[in-house]
XYZ file of C-alpha atoms in Angstrom:
662
model
C 89.328 105.482 91.340
C 88.083 105.034 88.343
C 84.606 103.726 86.759
C 85.648 100.528 86.030
C 87.706 99.837 89.456
C 84.305 100.196 91.275
C 83.426 96.947 90.398
C 86.972 95.546 90.763
C 87.817 92.312 92.999
C 90.021 92.805 95.912
C 91.526 90.208 97.940
C 92.979 91.060 101.497
C 94.674 88.404 103.901
C 96.112 88.703 107.429
C 98.557 85.762 108.395
C 96.856 82.825 109.373
C 97.883 83.032 113.275
C 99.704 79.979 114.422
C 97.974 77.971 117.442
C 100.963 77.687 119.736
C 99.204 80.710 121.790
C 96.340 82.687 122.519
C 95.617 85.629 120.783
C 97.141 88.863 121.848
C 97.602 92.803 120.839
C 99.991 92.163 117.868
C 97.226 89.505 116.638
C 94.579 92.267 116.850
C 96.497 95.062 115.277
C 97.036 92.993 111.814
C 93.357 92.257 111.976
C 92.133 95.394 112.567
C 94.259 97.003 109.810
C 92.996 94.032 107.487
C 89.525 94.444 108.689
C 89.972 98.654 107.975
C 90.859 98.165 104.239
C 88.006 95.470 103.600
C 85.301 97.844 104.922
C 86.942 100.535 102.967
C 86.792 98.875 99.716
C 83.717 97.777 100.167
C 82.286 101.405 101.095
C 83.871 102.370 97.525
C 82.057 99.962 95.729
C 84.316 96.814 95.257
C 83.986 93.183 95.615
C 85.874 92.130 98.891
C 87.704 88.964 99.936
C 88.946 89.101 103.356
C 90.723 85.974 104.598
C 91.861 85.082 108.228
C 92.724 81.991 110.236
C 94.759 79.769 111.942
C 98.063 77.760 111.189
C 98.011 74.033 112.813
C 100.510 71.881 111.844
C 104.086 71.051 112.730
C 106.352 69.657 115.621
C 105.685 72.678 117.596
C 101.946 72.014 118.098
C 102.515 68.238 118.180
C 104.764 69.090 121.164
C 102.552 71.580 123.026
C 99.688 69.144 122.836
C 101.548 66.138 123.725
C 102.474 68.091 126.876
C 98.764 69.118 127.678
C 97.654 65.646 127.321
C 95.479 66.445 124.120
C 95.892 65.171 120.590
C 97.198 68.051 118.185
C 93.608 68.284 116.485
C 92.015 68.840 119.612
C 95.038 71.366 120.897
C 94.931 73.279 117.476
C 90.912 73.200 117.526
C 90.721 74.724 121.017
C 93.474 77.724 120.083
C 91.713 77.967 116.924
C 88.426 78.816 118.210
C 89.591 80.921 120.824
C 90.929 83.326 117.904
C 87.660 82.992 115.858
C 85.693 83.952 119.048
C 87.854 87.176 119.352
C 87.214 88.263 115.584
C 83.930 87.677 116.194
C 83.551 89.819 118.988
C 85.218 92.171 117.590
C 82.817 92.098 114.791
C 85.688 91.391 112.227
C 84.021 91.525 108.990
C 86.234 88.676 107.334
C 84.662 86.443 104.563
C 86.508 83.129 105.538
C 88.116 81.918 108.256
C 90.631 78.883 107.045
C 92.252 75.949 108.915
C 95.211 74.570 107.950
C 93.695 71.161 108.828
C 90.474 71.872 106.441
C 89.859 69.203 103.911
C 89.711 71.254 101.157
C 93.280 73.304 102.133
C 95.136 69.875 102.618
C 93.842 69.017 99.181
C 94.923 72.269 97.181
C 98.739 71.667 99.151
C 98.908 68.536 97.731
C 98.226 69.363 94.160
C 100.729 72.391 94.579
C 103.183 69.798 95.646
C 102.502 67.548 92.552
C 102.530 70.415 90.403
C 105.863 71.582 91.549
C 107.345 68.268 91.220
C 106.103 68.026 87.538
C 107.867 71.137 86.559
C 111.470 69.689 88.376
C 111.146 72.249 91.131
C 111.124 69.376 93.839
C 113.396 66.755 94.409
C 114.833 64.562 97.015
C 117.885 64.442 98.934
C 119.511 64.509 102.589
C 119.064 67.438 104.863
C 121.629 67.922 107.639
C 121.398 71.232 109.459
C 120.413 72.808 112.453
C 116.455 73.469 112.926
C 114.643 75.469 115.613
C 110.838 74.178 116.618
C 110.002 77.657 117.828
C 110.355 79.049 114.622
C 109.881 76.250 112.221
C 112.964 77.264 110.761
C 116.086 75.599 109.314
C 119.436 77.446 109.789
C 122.753 77.836 108.389
C 126.027 77.153 110.366
C 126.997 80.808 109.632
C 123.340 82.426 110.454
C 123.610 81.011 114.287
C 124.302 83.276 117.278
C 127.020 81.327 119.198
C 127.057 77.904 116.682
C 123.887 77.106 118.363
C 121.194 79.817 119.163
C 118.301 80.733 116.800
C 119.225 84.122 115.285
C 115.523 84.859 115.068
C 114.164 83.960 118.893
C 117.606 82.727 120.484
C 116.430 79.460 121.414
C 118.585 76.723 121.094
C 118.318 74.911 117.770
C 118.639 71.041 116.929
C 120.704 69.108 114.436
C 119.008 67.115 111.979
C 119.656 64.582 109.502
C 116.993 63.077 107.339
C 115.824 62.166 103.915
C 113.893 65.365 102.463
C 112.323 66.681 99.429
C 114.059 70.175 98.487
C 112.425 73.127 96.664
C 114.883 74.703 94.205
C 114.322 78.030 95.809
C 118.309 79.282 94.325
C 116.404 78.374 90.600
C 114.287 81.799 91.568
C 117.130 84.125 92.924
C 116.888 86.068 89.603
C 113.458 86.201 89.321
C 112.507 87.389 92.761
C 115.310 90.055 92.075
C 113.619 91.316 89.047
C 110.375 91.284 90.871
C 111.659 92.957 93.911
C 113.007 95.749 91.177
C 109.798 95.938 88.605
C 107.781 96.803 91.635
C 109.162 99.196 94.396
C 105.852 98.993 96.298
C 105.559 94.775 96.124
C 107.021 95.343 99.752
C 105.766 97.671 102.394
C 107.248 99.727 103.757
C 109.340 100.568 101.331
C 112.640 100.074 103.636
C 111.860 96.654 104.443
C 112.003 96.234 100.937
C 115.964 96.404 101.012
C 116.409 94.428 103.429
C 114.753 91.259 101.372
C 117.112 92.584 98.388
C 120.437 92.265 100.633
C 119.341 88.387 102.014
C 118.072 87.450 98.205
C 121.537 89.144 97.098
C 123.795 86.954 99.475
C 122.553 83.987 97.931
C 119.899 81.484 98.220
C 120.247 77.731 99.074
C 117.327 75.336 98.174
C 114.527 74.995 100.773
C 114.102 71.481 102.626
C 110.185 71.400 102.464
C 109.090 67.805 103.983
C 109.997 66.167 107.229
C 110.265 62.311 108.187
C 110.719 63.139 112.562
C 107.098 63.550 113.279
C 103.969 63.534 111.847
C 101.698 66.532 112.280
C 101.121 67.725 109.115
C 100.348 67.538 105.446
C 101.086 63.714 104.170
C 103.015 63.904 100.596
C 100.207 63.084 97.975
C 99.679 59.484 97.455
C 101.245 59.707 93.837
C 104.569 60.023 95.560
C 104.398 56.699 97.638
C 106.059 58.113 100.308
C 103.950 58.136 103.154
C 106.725 59.046 106.212
C 107.076 62.857 104.754
C 105.008 65.501 105.927
C 104.968 69.015 104.091
C 107.215 71.553 105.916
C 104.682 73.603 107.685
C 105.713 76.876 106.026
C 105.128 75.466 102.127
C 102.043 74.361 103.913
C 100.615 77.604 105.832
C 101.696 80.002 102.580
C 99.172 77.867 100.374
C 96.182 79.226 102.686
C 95.950 82.732 100.730
C 95.178 80.767 97.086
C 93.438 77.183 98.815
C 91.215 79.810 100.363
C 89.967 80.595 97.012
C 89.350 76.973 96.467
C 93.075 76.266 94.567
C 93.112 72.490 93.902
C 89.683 72.134 94.613
C 86.638 73.864 92.684
C 88.883 77.499 92.095
C 85.580 79.058 91.818
C 86.969 82.634 93.614
C 90.358 82.125 92.027
C 89.452 85.596 90.171
C 90.118 87.313 92.986
C 93.956 86.287 92.811
C 96.326 87.885 93.174
C 95.677 89.350 96.620
C 95.626 93.286 96.838
C 97.785 93.110 99.896
C 98.900 90.371 102.518
C 99.278 91.854 105.780
C 102.185 90.467 108.035
C 103.949 90.770 111.192
C 107.948 91.643 110.482
C 108.827 88.788 112.326
C 107.640 86.451 108.750
C 108.628 88.927 106.385
C 111.245 86.615 104.977
C 108.422 83.544 104.530
C 106.142 86.118 102.790
C 108.737 88.068 100.511
C 111.098 85.649 99.436
C 109.676 81.768 99.608
C 105.940 82.700 98.961
C 106.455 84.574 95.559
C 109.096 81.686 94.513
C 106.412 78.895 94.865
C 103.633 81.031 93.148
C 106.417 81.525 90.555
C 106.747 77.962 90.360
C 102.814 77.396 89.975
C 102.754 79.819 87.177
C 100.686 82.362 89.428
C 100.436 85.981 89.424
C 102.587 87.611 92.322
C 100.390 89.591 95.002
C 100.512 93.262 94.766
C 101.810 94.148 98.265
C 103.623 92.463 101.120
C 102.722 94.780 103.982
C 105.121 94.152 107.188
C 104.287 95.851 110.036
C 105.880 96.014 113.499
C 106.003 94.648 117.404
C 103.619 96.348 119.841
C 105.924 96.756 122.779
C 104.911 97.559 126.594
C 106.508 100.464 128.484
C 109.472 100.432 126.128
C 109.911 96.558 126.607
C 108.825 93.634 124.351
C 105.770 91.804 125.779
C 106.404 88.329 126.910
C 104.133 86.143 129.155
C 107.664 85.844 131.503
C 107.686 89.493 131.993
C 103.718 89.823 132.512
C 103.209 92.769 130.434
C 101.486 91.267 128.075
C 98.244 93.309 126.522
C 94.541 91.366 126.370
C 93.017 93.318 123.595
C 89.599 91.770 124.544
C 90.690 93.331 127.940
C 91.394 96.448 126.572
C 88.273 97.008 124.169
C 85.803 95.688 126.806
C 87.289 98.756 129.050
C 87.761 101.352 126.525
C 85.184 100.646 123.880
C 86.063 98.584 120.941
C 85.961 101.706 118.622
C 88.006 103.487 120.574
C 90.599 100.803 120.587
C 90.521 100.210 116.807
C 91.234 104.320 116.456
C 94.057 103.915 118.779
C 95.701 101.014 117.273
C 95.849 102.752 113.588
C 96.693 105.867 115.035
C 99.188 105.570 117.442
C 102.379 104.339 115.275
C 103.401 104.758 112.110
C 102.838 101.428 109.651
C 106.185 99.197 109.650
C 107.391 100.879 113.130
C 107.454 99.425 116.694
C 105.065 100.395 118.802
C 104.405 101.194 122.727
C 101.334 100.319 124.256
C 100.250 102.235 127.152
C 96.919 103.493 129.140
C 97.900 106.674 129.180
C 98.664 107.221 125.287
C 95.260 105.156 124.596
C 93.420 107.502 127.259
C 94.961 110.706 125.413
C 93.703 109.709 122.264
C 90.412 109.405 123.363
C 90.385 112.625 125.169
C 91.914 114.673 122.722
C 91.440 113.273 119.381
C 88.232 111.733 119.918
C 86.559 114.043 122.440
C 88.043 117.264 121.796
C 88.253 117.174 117.801
C 85.673 114.977 116.748
C 82.665 114.741 119.309
C 82.716 118.110 120.792
C 82.677 119.738 117.255
C 79.729 117.628 116.693
C 77.897 118.797 120.076
C 79.286 122.252 119.520
C 76.751 122.189 115.891
C 74.247 120.520 117.487
C 74.085 123.127 120.000
C 73.942 126.328 118.236
C 71.555 124.739 115.533
C 69.583 124.395 118.291
C 70.133 127.399 119.610
C 69.506 129.740 116.639
C 67.817 127.214 114.013
C 65.290 124.776 115.633
C 68.095 121.968 114.706
C 67.240 123.201 111.231
C 70.402 122.810 108.864
C 70.817 123.847 105.292
C 73.838 124.105 102.851
C 72.571 126.837 100.393
C 75.479 129.515 101.540
C 78.335 127.314 102.483
C 79.874 127.604 99.539
C 79.415 131.617 99.086
C 80.807 132.191 102.488
C 83.432 129.234 102.993
C 85.015 128.801 99.267
C 88.016 128.731 100.925
C 87.590 126.091 103.540
C 85.854 123.831 101.125
C 88.512 123.967 98.860
C 91.356 123.092 101.623
C 89.007 120.156 102.700
C 88.772 118.832 99.177
C 92.351 119.020 98.393
C 92.770 116.981 101.204
C 90.042 114.103 101.201
C 90.826 113.642 97.290
C 94.290 112.411 98.363
C 93.613 109.942 101.459
C 93.223 106.592 99.434
C 96.653 106.026 98.590
C 97.277 106.277 102.487
C 95.093 103.527 102.928
C 96.346 101.198 100.766
C 99.977 101.675 101.295
C 99.364 100.779 104.792
C 99.830 104.236 106.232
C 97.015 104.051 108.784
C 98.431 106.983 110.892
C 98.651 109.261 107.685
C 95.304 108.583 106.820
C 93.618 109.470 110.137
C 96.177 112.671 110.398
C 94.641 113.920 106.949
C 91.362 113.459 108.040
C 91.983 115.082 111.347
C 93.379 118.404 109.700
C 89.916 118.676 108.161
C 88.150 118.697 111.941
C 90.881 121.482 112.622
C 89.510 123.318 109.833
C 86.073 123.346 110.719
C 86.814 124.337 114.498
C 89.080 127.086 113.289
C 85.788 128.361 110.770
C 83.870 128.469 113.953
C 86.277 130.005 116.280
C 87.051 132.647 112.986
C 83.456 133.322 111.802
C 81.688 133.071 115.849
C 78.258 132.723 114.705
C 76.680 133.812 117.894
C 78.481 137.371 117.049
C 76.437 136.867 113.633
C 73.477 136.287 114.914
C 73.557 139.719 117.359
C 74.194 141.415 114.001
C 71.376 140.063 112.226
C 73.415 137.916 109.887
C 71.524 134.743 110.230
C 72.674 133.209 106.660
C 76.550 133.724 107.376
C 75.840 131.863 111.137
C 73.948 129.065 108.802
C 76.553 128.845 106.474
C 79.062 128.303 109.241
C 77.096 125.572 111.076
C 76.416 124.155 107.942
C 79.868 124.113 106.631
C 80.790 122.208 110.093
C 77.887 119.687 109.728
C 79.429 118.743 105.820
C 83.014 118.409 107.118
C 81.735 115.707 109.929
C 79.715 114.222 107.169
C 82.582 113.610 105.176
C 84.989 112.632 107.582
C 82.285 110.179 109.039
C 82.410 108.350 105.302
C 86.010 108.095 105.603
C 86.322 107.173 109.437
C 83.780 104.756 109.105
C 85.973 101.645 108.102
C 88.031 102.077 111.400
C 84.875 103.327 113.404
C 82.139 101.695 111.871
C 79.040 102.033 114.782
C 80.519 105.861 116.073
C 80.209 107.212 112.225
C 77.045 105.300 111.609
C 75.961 107.784 115.198
C 77.314 110.647 113.776
C 76.173 110.243 110.482
C 72.393 109.319 111.656
C 72.570 112.665 113.367
C 73.648 114.237 110.141
C 70.458 112.695 108.416
C 72.533 110.054 106.050
C 73.607 106.619 105.897
C 77.179 105.629 105.656
C 77.067 103.496 102.613
C 78.451 103.367 98.794
C 75.666 105.675 97.707
C 76.866 108.340 100.342
C 80.109 107.677 99.691
C 80.242 108.431 95.940
C 77.956 111.471 96.928
C 79.847 112.931 99.280
C 83.374 111.780 98.876
C 83.619 111.514 94.913
C 81.265 113.823 93.689
C 82.180 116.286 96.486
C 78.662 117.346 96.829
C 76.965 118.624 100.284
C 74.277 117.619 102.485
C 70.789 118.671 101.470
C 68.319 120.135 104.006
C 68.039 118.257 107.339
C 67.067 118.077 110.623
C 70.358 117.730 113.032
C 69.112 115.409 115.719
C 70.919 115.399 119.320
C 73.163 112.648 120.505
C 74.457 111.448 123.929
C 78.155 112.337 124.473
C 80.266 109.884 122.176
C 83.365 110.021 123.777
C 83.079 110.544 127.655
C 86.383 111.933 128.841
C 88.326 109.106 131.241
C 90.650 110.286 134.070
C 92.331 107.297 134.815
C 93.306 104.038 133.605
C 90.837 101.583 133.461
C 92.515 98.559 133.453
C 94.769 96.882 136.053
C 98.252 96.590 135.499
C 100.428 93.662 136.536
C 102.144 95.563 138.783
C 98.591 96.647 140.108
C 97.320 93.464 140.727
C 100.712 92.369 142.581
C 99.929 95.541 145.061
C 96.286 94.420 145.322
C 97.077 90.761 146.428
C 100.183 92.217 148.623
C 97.248 94.276 150.561
C 95.547 91.066 151.485
C 98.716 89.488 152.634
C 100.264 92.600 154.517
C 98.341 92.234 157.626
C 99.422 88.337 157.852
C 102.861 89.512 157.815
C 102.673 92.307 159.484
C 103.188 90.591 163.168
C 106.224 88.447 161.542
C 107.969 92.330 160.465
C 107.719 93.290 163.968
C 109.436 90.622 165.442
C 112.063 90.566 162.426
C 112.642 94.480 163.292
C 113.390 93.464 166.827
C 115.854 90.713 165.599
C 117.211 93.288 162.931
C 117.761 95.952 166.235
C 120.205 92.968 168.455
C 121.724 92.642 165.145
C 122.674 96.175 164.549
C 124.027 96.777 168.019
C 126.257 93.822 167.076
C 127.112 95.945 163.558
C 126.493 92.765 161.182
C 126.718 93.733 157.614
C 124.758 96.793 158.177
C 125.661 100.519 156.840
C 124.448 104.081 157.562
C 122.207 106.032 155.620
C 125.134 107.811 155.043
C 127.083 105.012 153.303
C 124.078 104.114 151.264
C 123.820 107.684 149.770
C 127.578 107.859 148.788
C 126.507 105.706 145.849
C 124.943 107.745 143.041
C 121.687 106.112 141.285
C 119.893 107.321 138.181
C 117.502 106.644 135.963
C 118.816 105.999 131.859
C 117.404 105.568 128.206
C 119.449 103.426 126.354
C 120.402 105.490 123.054
C 122.634 102.777 121.577
C 122.380 98.923 121.993
C 125.015 96.447 120.173
C 126.915 92.994 120.867
C 129.902 92.508 121.774
C 132.043 90.586 119.084
C 133.603 87.317 120.324
C 131.446 87.478 123.959
C 128.708 84.965 124.557
C 127.425 87.387 127.316
C 128.356 90.934 126.836
C 126.581 93.831 125.594
C 127.837 97.501 124.349
C 125.063 100.298 125.569
C 124.962 104.336 125.223
C 123.377 105.586 127.531
C 121.744 108.830 128.454
C 122.099 110.155 131.967
C 121.244 113.693 130.939
C 124.825 114.719 130.559
C 126.931 116.301 127.908
C 126.787 112.754 126.144
C 125.598 109.477 126.600
C 127.730 106.513 128.843
C 128.952 103.993 127.399
C 128.057 100.680 129.695
C 129.019 97.247 128.956
C 126.599 94.958 130.385
C 127.075 90.682 130.721
C 123.328 90.602 129.863
C 123.045 88.901 126.203
C 121.908 86.130 127.315
C 118.522 87.467 128.111
C 117.966 90.883 126.187
C 118.263 90.981 122.209
C 120.023 94.696 121.607
C 117.158 95.863 119.408
C 114.422 95.047 122.550
C 116.669 97.684 124.735
C 116.749 100.581 122.690
C 114.634 103.145 123.486
C 113.607 101.616 127.016
C 114.986 102.767 130.422
C 117.409 101.180 132.915
C 118.621 101.860 136.486
C 122.316 103.030 136.571
C 124.984 102.921 139.389
C 126.281 106.258 138.281
C 129.572 107.179 140.301
C 131.227 103.338 139.781
C 134.745 103.641 138.845
C 135.128 103.148 135.086
C 136.653 99.641 134.324
C 137.578 97.654 131.121
C 135.877 94.938 129.545
C 137.368 93.039 126.736
C 139.644 95.447 126.189
C 136.558 98.433 126.241
C 135.372 101.153 128.992
C 132.354 100.531 131.261
C 131.341 103.660 133.029
C 128.617 102.398 134.800
C 126.592 99.364 136.239
C 122.939 98.507 135.415
C 121.105 97.166 138.197
C 119.501 93.847 137.947
C 117.894 90.630 139.624
C 118.565 87.002 139.117
C 117.356 84.007 139.959
C 116.849 80.620 138.749
C 114.500 81.913 136.451
C 116.620 83.925 134.850
C 117.720 87.759 134.923
C 115.678 91.022 134.265
C 117.131 94.325 134.661
C 115.327 97.010 137.335
C 113.717 99.628 135.600
C 112.040 102.638 136.910
C 107.619 101.740 137.139
C 107.147 104.826 134.233
C 109.407 106.552 131.861
C 111.707 109.340 133.852
C 113.671 112.354 132.549
C 117.445 110.546 131.860
C 119.523 111.673 134.703
C 116.698 111.467 137.330
C 118.292 110.270 140.744
C 116.876 106.996 142.345
C 116.440 107.044 146.132
């Protein structure tokens, strides 16, 4: 970053979260990444505007409010407040929390609509097509699944025919392709860019941008003299990124535009990478630098959903394990753009290993040695003399970490910081200050302790955006504060700490042995224990009845018959839809054999192929192969089905493929 960039303004946004549900771990992930970017940018001396908020209009909200006996405004306010409260509890450093029901936002959207009309980019016609209420999106016949179902969420669509205003999206097809070509990093991760380009090259249709079948939305500008129309929720929502800066009203913050990065989930990439830049082109505004789309969080290999009871409450996890530990885990565990699996065991491993062993223990080591040998006094005078090699290694790493952060490779950013901690630990083991003290080489022992103190100081500065309170504690122990001044001195100017007295601190990361939050299964088990005693008498009577039934041989089998069925744990390697079938999926399942088994299963109504890949299933492994729609099926999946649908039977914890079930 050069001198001019130090005063540069930077604009960072999360998506505005739709108020159809309470905050979950995916919302927390996006927001924590954005918060870390904002904190780093402030640390580096930039003027930051960090935006988050809630999206509150649309038919889905109107219907949800009605089902709860509330007005749409009451319902939207209730859910919006939950998001705001969580971000405040998480100490998210946002500069503005916008709501699409804010008066200034409404004015800005109406102003944008008028400009698009004046430019000839909006016209009136009749729309006929398939509409998904859940996704607030229209789809063509060719996009639907089995001529009815939404390709995004799988729910039934509704055929809509109504008067509508259209945005000339097709007009901007070539300009969009030019943008993708000229800015290879405009979409992150870069692999997602190809998906968008292919979609645009397939041809863009003009976009229906108003509705008349419901009222909960922003009305057209009065100048249009057409009060029965409300503006399409996605046109409304996307405009928040500029209305938050005053677009259409006072425009006092518009010098923050264009956005440095829009952080979003991969499910809304099309809206942000196609519709949004086209809208901006129509308004003659600059395009954002990056649209960064992250993957989904799963739990034990399964997509989270209320029906499965496996949704992770971020507040519950943060309260149990510590907010900053949770922040570190979220940014370190998964490469940005890929789906990530949440498990308490993985979180515990990160806390005990990365944070406890690598970071916390390193601080404890130098506190202990400095106290024993030098009365907690540390000076850096001889560090370069005895540890030039380590200093050069650390310099090479830390001078190149910033791009990882702005390219949203947070896991790589943290990996690089941890490389320097390994250099520090290795330096202690190699130099053995305790031996140097016995040999009378006090200056060498001091140099090693000071080297480690300086590495910890530099890491605490760069780790500060992720773990702000923890790093201030480390910095305080090392005699300084994390701020723009220490960032410039220790990182940019590559200086070392001056003479200081290190302070004792309590252990930063106490070891955790067992999960601290009950899983849904454990909660159910606890509940069942309270019912166990009441059922015991009933079970006793049932056993007596069963014994009598067994004597008559009614549908009972012996244990030998049961063990004739070979049940095994399998891992799904591949999954794809069977063409022309509404029910079948074709899977390749690893059962620990020489090659995967092909299994054709009638589960398409309940599972998408991408949700199965990498998960585990229970398989009848010695079933005679059969053909379904001309395809060989070499086994059968175990599943349970009732009035609420079907669910696969899975092992409680991951097991080695081929593990017998008995």
